[in-house]
Short mmCIF file of C-alpha atoms in Angstrom, two decimals:
data_model
loop_
_atom_site.label_atom_id
_atom_site.label_comp_id
_atom_site.label_asym_id
_atom_site.label_seq_id
_atom_site.Cartn_x
_atom_site.Cartn_y
_atom_site.Cartn_z
CA UNK U 1 26.80 63.95 28.23
CA UNK U 2 23.54 65.62 27.21
CA UNK U 3 21.46 63.82 24.61
CA UNK U 4 20.27 66.21 21.91
CA UNK U 5 16.73 65.18 20.93
CA UNK U 6 16.68 65.31 17.13
CA UNK U 7 13.23 66.55 16.17
CA UNK U 8 14.08 66.55 12.48
CA UNK U 9 15.16 62.92 12.59
CA UNK U 10 12.09 61.85 14.56
CA UNK U 11 9.86 63.76 12.13
CA UNK U 12 11.49 61.98 9.18
CA UNK U 13 10.74 58.59 10.75
CA UNK U 14 7.13 59.60 11.36
CA UNK U 15 6.75 60.87 7.78
CA UNK U 16 7.98 57.51 6.48
CA UNK U 17 5.26 55.82 8.55
CA UNK U 18 2.72 58.30 7.18
CA UNK U 19 3.72 57.46 3.62
CA UNK U 20 3.15 53.75 4.33
CA UNK U 21 -0.30 54.44 5.79
CA UNK U 22 -1.20 56.65 2.83
CA UNK U 23 -0.20 53.89 0.42
CA UNK U 24 -2.35 51.37 2.29
CA UNK U 25 -5.35 53.71 2.37
CA UNK U 26 -5.07 54.47 -1.34
CA UNK U 27 -4.88 50.74 -2.12
CA UNK U 28 -8.24 50.48 -0.34
CA UNK U 29 -9.76 53.30 -2.36
CA UNK U 30 -9.32 56.02 0.27
CA UNK U 31 -7.37 59.15 -0.66
CA UNK U 32 -6.66 61.03 2.59
CA UNK U 33 -7.15 64.76 2.24
CA UNK U 34 -6.53 67.81 4.42
CA UNK U 35 -8.39 71.10 3.98
CA UNK U 36 -6.52 74.21 5.11
CA UNK U 37 -8.37 77.49 5.55
CA UNK U 38 -6.67 80.86 5.84
CA UNK U 39 -8.38 84.23 6.18
CA UNK U 40 -6.42 87.38 5.36
CA UNK U 41 -3.02 88.28 3.96
CA UNK U 42 -0.55 87.66 6.78
CA UNK U 43 2.69 86.54 5.07
CA UNK U 44 3.81 84.30 7.93
CA UNK U 45 0.44 82.53 8.00
CA UNK U 46 0.55 81.98 4.24
CA UNK U 47 4.06 80.55 4.50
CA UNK U 48 2.86 78.18 7.21
CA UNK U 49 -0.13 77.10 5.12
CA UNK U 50 2.00 76.50 2.04
CA UNK U 51 4.35 74.36 4.12
CA UNK U 52 1.44 72.20 5.32
CA UNK U 53 0.37 71.61 1.71
CA UNK U 54 3.94 70.64 0.83
CA UNK U 55 4.04 68.23 3.79
CA UNK U 56 0.89 66.51 2.52
CA UNK U 57 2.30 66.16 -0.96
CA UNK U 58 5.56 64.70 0.37
CA UNK U 59 3.74 61.70 1.89
CA UNK U 60 1.24 61.24 -0.95
CA UNK U 61 -1.76 62.91 0.68
CA UNK U 62 -4.13 65.32 -1.02
CA UNK U 63 -4.73 68.82 0.30
CA UNK U 64 -6.69 71.87 -0.67
CA UNK U 65 -6.16 75.42 0.53
CA UNK U 66 -9.05 77.84 0.91
CA UNK U 67 -7.68 81.38 0.78
CA UNK U 68 -10.31 83.84 1.96
CA UNK U 69 -10.00 87.65 1.85
CA UNK U 70 -9.60 89.55 5.11
CA UNK U 71 -13.09 91.06 4.78
CA UNK U 72 -14.73 87.62 4.82
CA UNK U 73 -17.53 87.63 7.39
CA UNK U 74 -17.67 85.20 10.27
CA UNK U 75 -20.89 83.72 8.93
CA UNK U 76 -19.25 83.14 5.53
CA UNK U 77 -16.36 81.30 7.20
CA UNK U 78 -18.75 79.17 9.24
CA UNK U 79 -20.72 78.35 6.09
CA UNK U 80 -17.52 77.11 4.42
CA UNK U 81 -16.65 74.99 7.44
CA UNK U 82 -20.08 73.39 7.41
CA UNK U 83 -19.67 72.55 3.70
CA UNK U 84 -16.30 70.94 4.34
CA UNK U 85 -17.69 69.03 7.32
CA UNK U 86 -20.02 67.04 5.07
CA UNK U 87 -17.58 66.59 2.17
CA UNK U 88 -16.71 62.86 2.25
CA UNK U 89 -13.47 63.47 0.34
CA UNK U 90 -12.02 65.68 3.10
CA UNK U 91 -10.83 64.02 6.30
CA UNK U 92 -9.06 66.78 8.20
CA UNK U 93 -9.59 70.52 8.70
CA UNK U 94 -6.89 73.00 9.69
CA UNK U 95 -8.12 76.52 10.40
CA UNK U 96 -5.12 78.84 10.38
CA UNK U 97 -4.88 81.19 13.34
CA UNK U 98 -5.04 84.02 14.11
CA UNK U 99 -8.33 84.99 12.51
CA UNK U 100 -9.06 88.63 11.63
CA UNK U 101 -10.02 90.76 14.64
CA UNK U 102 -13.68 90.99 13.56
CA UNK U 103 -14.05 87.22 14.09
CA UNK U 104 -14.48 85.37 17.39
CA UNK U 105 -12.32 82.21 17.27
CA UNK U 106 -14.32 80.49 20.02
CA UNK U 107 -17.53 80.94 18.04
CA UNK U 108 -15.89 79.66 14.84
CA UNK U 109 -14.06 76.53 16.01
CA UNK U 110 -17.24 74.91 17.36
CA UNK U 111 -18.34 74.66 13.73
CA UNK U 112 -15.41 72.40 12.82
CA UNK U 113 -16.53 68.77 12.78
CA UNK U 114 -14.84 67.21 15.80
CA UNK U 115 -14.23 64.09 13.68
CA UNK U 116 -12.15 66.24 11.31
CA UNK U 117 -10.65 68.52 13.95
CA UNK U 118 -7.07 67.34 13.40
CA UNK U 119 -5.65 70.42 15.14
CA UNK U 120 -7.50 69.60 18.37
CA UNK U 121 -9.29 72.95 18.72
CA UNK U 122 -12.91 71.86 19.22
CA UNK U 123 -14.01 72.24 22.86
CA UNK U 124 -15.52 68.74 22.83
CA UNK U 125 -12.17 67.26 21.80
CA UNK U 126 -10.44 69.27 24.52
CA UNK U 127 -13.00 68.04 27.04
CA UNK U 128 -12.56 64.44 25.90
CA UNK U 129 -8.81 64.81 26.34
CA UNK U 130 -9.37 65.96 29.91
CA UNK U 131 -11.65 62.96 30.50
CA UNK U 132 -9.08 60.45 29.16
CA UNK U 133 -11.31 59.67 26.18
CA UNK U 134 -9.89 59.12 22.65
CA UNK U 135 -9.71 62.44 20.83
CA UNK U 136 -7.44 64.66 18.77
CA UNK U 137 -5.07 66.52 21.08
CA UNK U 138 -3.54 69.77 19.79
CA UNK U 139 -0.53 69.02 17.60
CA UNK U 140 2.19 70.70 19.64
CA UNK U 141 1.42 68.83 22.90
CA UNK U 142 1.24 65.60 20.90
CA UNK U 143 4.66 66.42 19.49
CA UNK U 144 6.00 67.07 22.98
CA UNK U 145 4.92 63.59 24.04
CA UNK U 146 6.58 62.00 21.00
CA UNK U 147 9.83 63.74 21.85
CA UNK U 148 9.73 62.71 25.50
CA UNK U 149 9.03 59.09 24.59
CA UNK U 150 11.87 59.10 22.04
CA UNK U 151 14.35 59.29 24.93
CA UNK U 152 13.27 55.86 26.13
CA UNK U 153 12.88 57.15 29.70
CA UNK U 154 9.63 55.91 31.31
CA UNK U 155 7.19 58.73 32.12
CA UNK U 156 5.28 56.81 34.78
CA UNK U 157 5.96 58.16 38.25
CA UNK U 158 8.19 61.00 37.07
CA UNK U 159 7.78 64.60 38.26
CA UNK U 160 6.78 66.68 35.23
CA UNK U 161 6.66 70.48 35.27
CA UNK U 162 4.94 72.40 32.48
CA UNK U 163 5.77 76.11 32.33
CA UNK U 164 2.84 77.74 30.53
CA UNK U 165 -0.91 77.24 30.77
CA UNK U 166 -2.24 78.06 27.29
CA UNK U 167 -5.22 76.13 25.99
CA UNK U 168 -3.28 74.91 22.95
CA UNK U 169 0.03 73.85 24.51
CA UNK U 170 0.45 74.04 28.30
CA UNK U 171 -2.84 72.64 29.56
CA UNK U 172 -3.16 69.79 27.02
CA UNK U 173 0.51 68.88 27.49
CA UNK U 174 -0.16 68.55 31.22
CA UNK U 175 -3.21 66.35 30.54
CA UNK U 176 -1.22 64.08 28.21
CA UNK U 177 1.50 63.72 30.85
CA UNK U 178 -1.14 62.84 33.42
CA UNK U 179 -2.44 60.14 31.09
CA UNK U 180 1.06 58.65 31.17
CA UNK U 181 0.96 58.65 35.00
CA UNK U 182 3.41 61.48 35.59
CA UNK U 183 2.97 63.73 38.63
CA UNK U 184 2.31 67.08 36.97
CA UNK U 185 2.82 70.68 38.09
CA UNK U 186 1.74 73.61 35.93
CA UNK U 187 3.63 76.88 36.40
CA UNK U 188 2.66 80.27 34.99
CA UNK U 189 3.24 84.02 35.28
CA UNK U 190 1.81 84.15 38.82
CA UNK U 191 3.92 81.24 40.11
CA UNK U 192 6.05 82.22 43.10
CA UNK U 193 9.69 81.05 42.84
CA UNK U 194 9.60 79.31 39.48
CA UNK U 195 13.05 77.81 40.05
CA UNK U 196 11.85 75.94 43.14
CA UNK U 197 9.37 74.07 40.94
CA UNK U 198 11.54 73.51 37.86
CA UNK U 199 14.35 72.06 39.99
CA UNK U 200 11.99 69.21 40.96
CA UNK U 201 11.25 68.28 37.33
CA UNK U 202 12.41 65.01 35.88
CA UNK U 203 10.59 66.22 32.76
CA UNK U 204 10.48 69.96 32.09
CA UNK U 205 8.31 71.44 29.34
CA UNK U 206 8.73 75.14 28.52
CA UNK U 207 5.80 76.65 26.62
CA UNK U 208 5.37 80.22 27.75
CA UNK U 209 6.76 82.43 24.97
CA UNK U 210 9.51 84.19 26.94
CA UNK U 211 12.95 83.82 25.35
CA UNK U 212 15.59 82.33 27.63
CA UNK U 213 13.28 82.15 30.66
CA UNK U 214 14.63 78.75 31.75
CA UNK U 215 18.35 78.78 32.47
CA UNK U 216 20.70 75.95 33.34
CA UNK U 217 20.65 76.71 37.07
CA UNK U 218 16.86 76.11 37.07
CA UNK U 219 17.14 72.55 35.74
CA UNK U 220 17.49 69.35 37.72
CA UNK U 221 20.63 67.50 36.57
CA UNK U 222 19.71 64.77 34.10
CA UNK U 223 16.20 66.11 33.40
CA UNK U 224 14.46 65.81 30.04
CA UNK U 225 13.91 69.37 28.75
CA UNK U 226 11.40 70.02 25.97
CA UNK U 227 11.44 73.58 24.65
CA UNK U 228 8.18 74.44 22.86
CA UNK U 229 8.89 78.17 22.79
CA UNK U 230 9.24 80.00 19.48
CA UNK U 231 10.55 83.56 19.81
CA UNK U 232 12.32 85.94 17.44
CA UNK U 233 15.34 87.68 18.92
CA UNK U 234 17.72 89.72 16.76
CA UNK U 235 16.43 87.97 13.64
CA UNK U 236 16.95 84.49 15.08
CA UNK U 237 14.45 81.91 16.30
CA UNK U 238 15.07 80.97 19.92
CA UNK U 239 13.17 79.04 22.54
CA UNK U 240 12.07 79.61 26.11
CA UNK U 241 15.15 77.73 27.35
CA UNK U 242 18.65 79.20 27.37
CA UNK U 243 20.07 76.32 25.36
CA UNK U 244 23.77 76.90 26.02
CA UNK U 245 23.48 76.78 29.80
CA UNK U 246 20.70 74.15 29.84
CA UNK U 247 22.56 71.63 27.72
CA UNK U 248 25.29 71.43 30.35
CA UNK U 249 22.79 70.17 32.93
CA UNK U 250 19.95 68.38 31.13
CA UNK U 251 20.04 64.68 30.39
CA UNK U 252 18.18 65.28 27.11
CA UNK U 253 17.07 68.50 25.45
CA UNK U 254 15.36 69.72 22.29
CA UNK U 255 16.94 72.50 20.22
CA UNK U 256 15.09 75.49 18.79
CA UNK U 257 14.68 75.33 15.89
CA UNK U 258 14.81 71.63 15.01
CA UNK U 259 13.03 70.18 18.01
CA UNK U 260 9.30 70.45 18.62
CA UNK U 261 8.45 72.21 15.34
CA UNK U 262 9.26 69.49 12.78
CA UNK U 263 7.44 66.84 14.80
CA UNK U 264 4.38 69.08 15.25
CA UNK U 265 4.09 69.41 11.49
CA UNK U 266 4.16 65.65 11.09
CA UNK U 267 1.62 65.09 13.87
CA UNK U 268 -0.90 67.03 11.77
CA UNK U 269 -0.43 64.47 8.98
CA UNK U 270 -0.79 61.57 11.41
CA UNK U 271 -4.01 63.02 12.80
CA UNK U 272 -5.43 63.45 9.30
CA UNK U 273 -4.64 59.84 8.46
CA UNK U 274 -6.20 58.74 11.74
CA UNK U 275 -9.31 60.75 10.86
CA UNK U 276 -9.47 59.16 7.40
CA UNK U 277 -9.32 55.69 8.95
CA UNK U 278 -11.96 56.52 11.57
CA UNK U 279 -14.34 58.19 9.14
CA UNK U 280 -14.17 55.35 6.63
CA UNK U 281 -14.48 52.72 9.35
CA UNK U 282 -17.79 54.33 10.26
CA UNK U 283 -19.15 54.27 6.70
#
């Protein structure tokens, strides 16, 4: 029988741990705080940002949201980031993507302090991740690892296949799996015979943004399947895995919604608390 990996339940457990850490930090005179920056008027982005502020409040953390108009210049955004970087009361920075088209994200993210880069966007943090050095990994790949580990199945020595090679999900997920001593294959749009690769996976991560790409006949019986896809089809949110056929084959599988998403939100809180502890340990 397939084990449904309950992302909501795992996220609730992690939030309880966050609340304990917050209480301990506050008792030591440290009030952890996340700064969220959004540029423009995209409704979905604003909803996401408001949810992050609510998450902080739920565990006792402080947060502040900087809402900038869409005509904000890149230099003005960078100036704000540099102010936040040196603000001792702020421990984490979340820059909401996408930025307006007149801004270059690569030129902006390098101005986020890597010590406060809780979303794992800074190229130095990405490079440190690839070098097995302590750093903030992007939140979604970190969530993927939490979900895999929740099954209790050892990762060491397993064949892991990651479908998708984005800089924010696929590649860092592969690096995190390598750190756990999995044998990792990365598949992408130019991969020949995707099924041949996915059928070898003891751990299969789908993160490509194509609804229903992975079907049950492409999954090794008993495999752990983590679906990081978020797609809108006929008004519904669906993943990259055809859940109905996959659940008949997989040993454990995440649903969409209710799998990777809730844990990813909580990872952002955990990273901010980690940053608060690191920053204050260095003072």
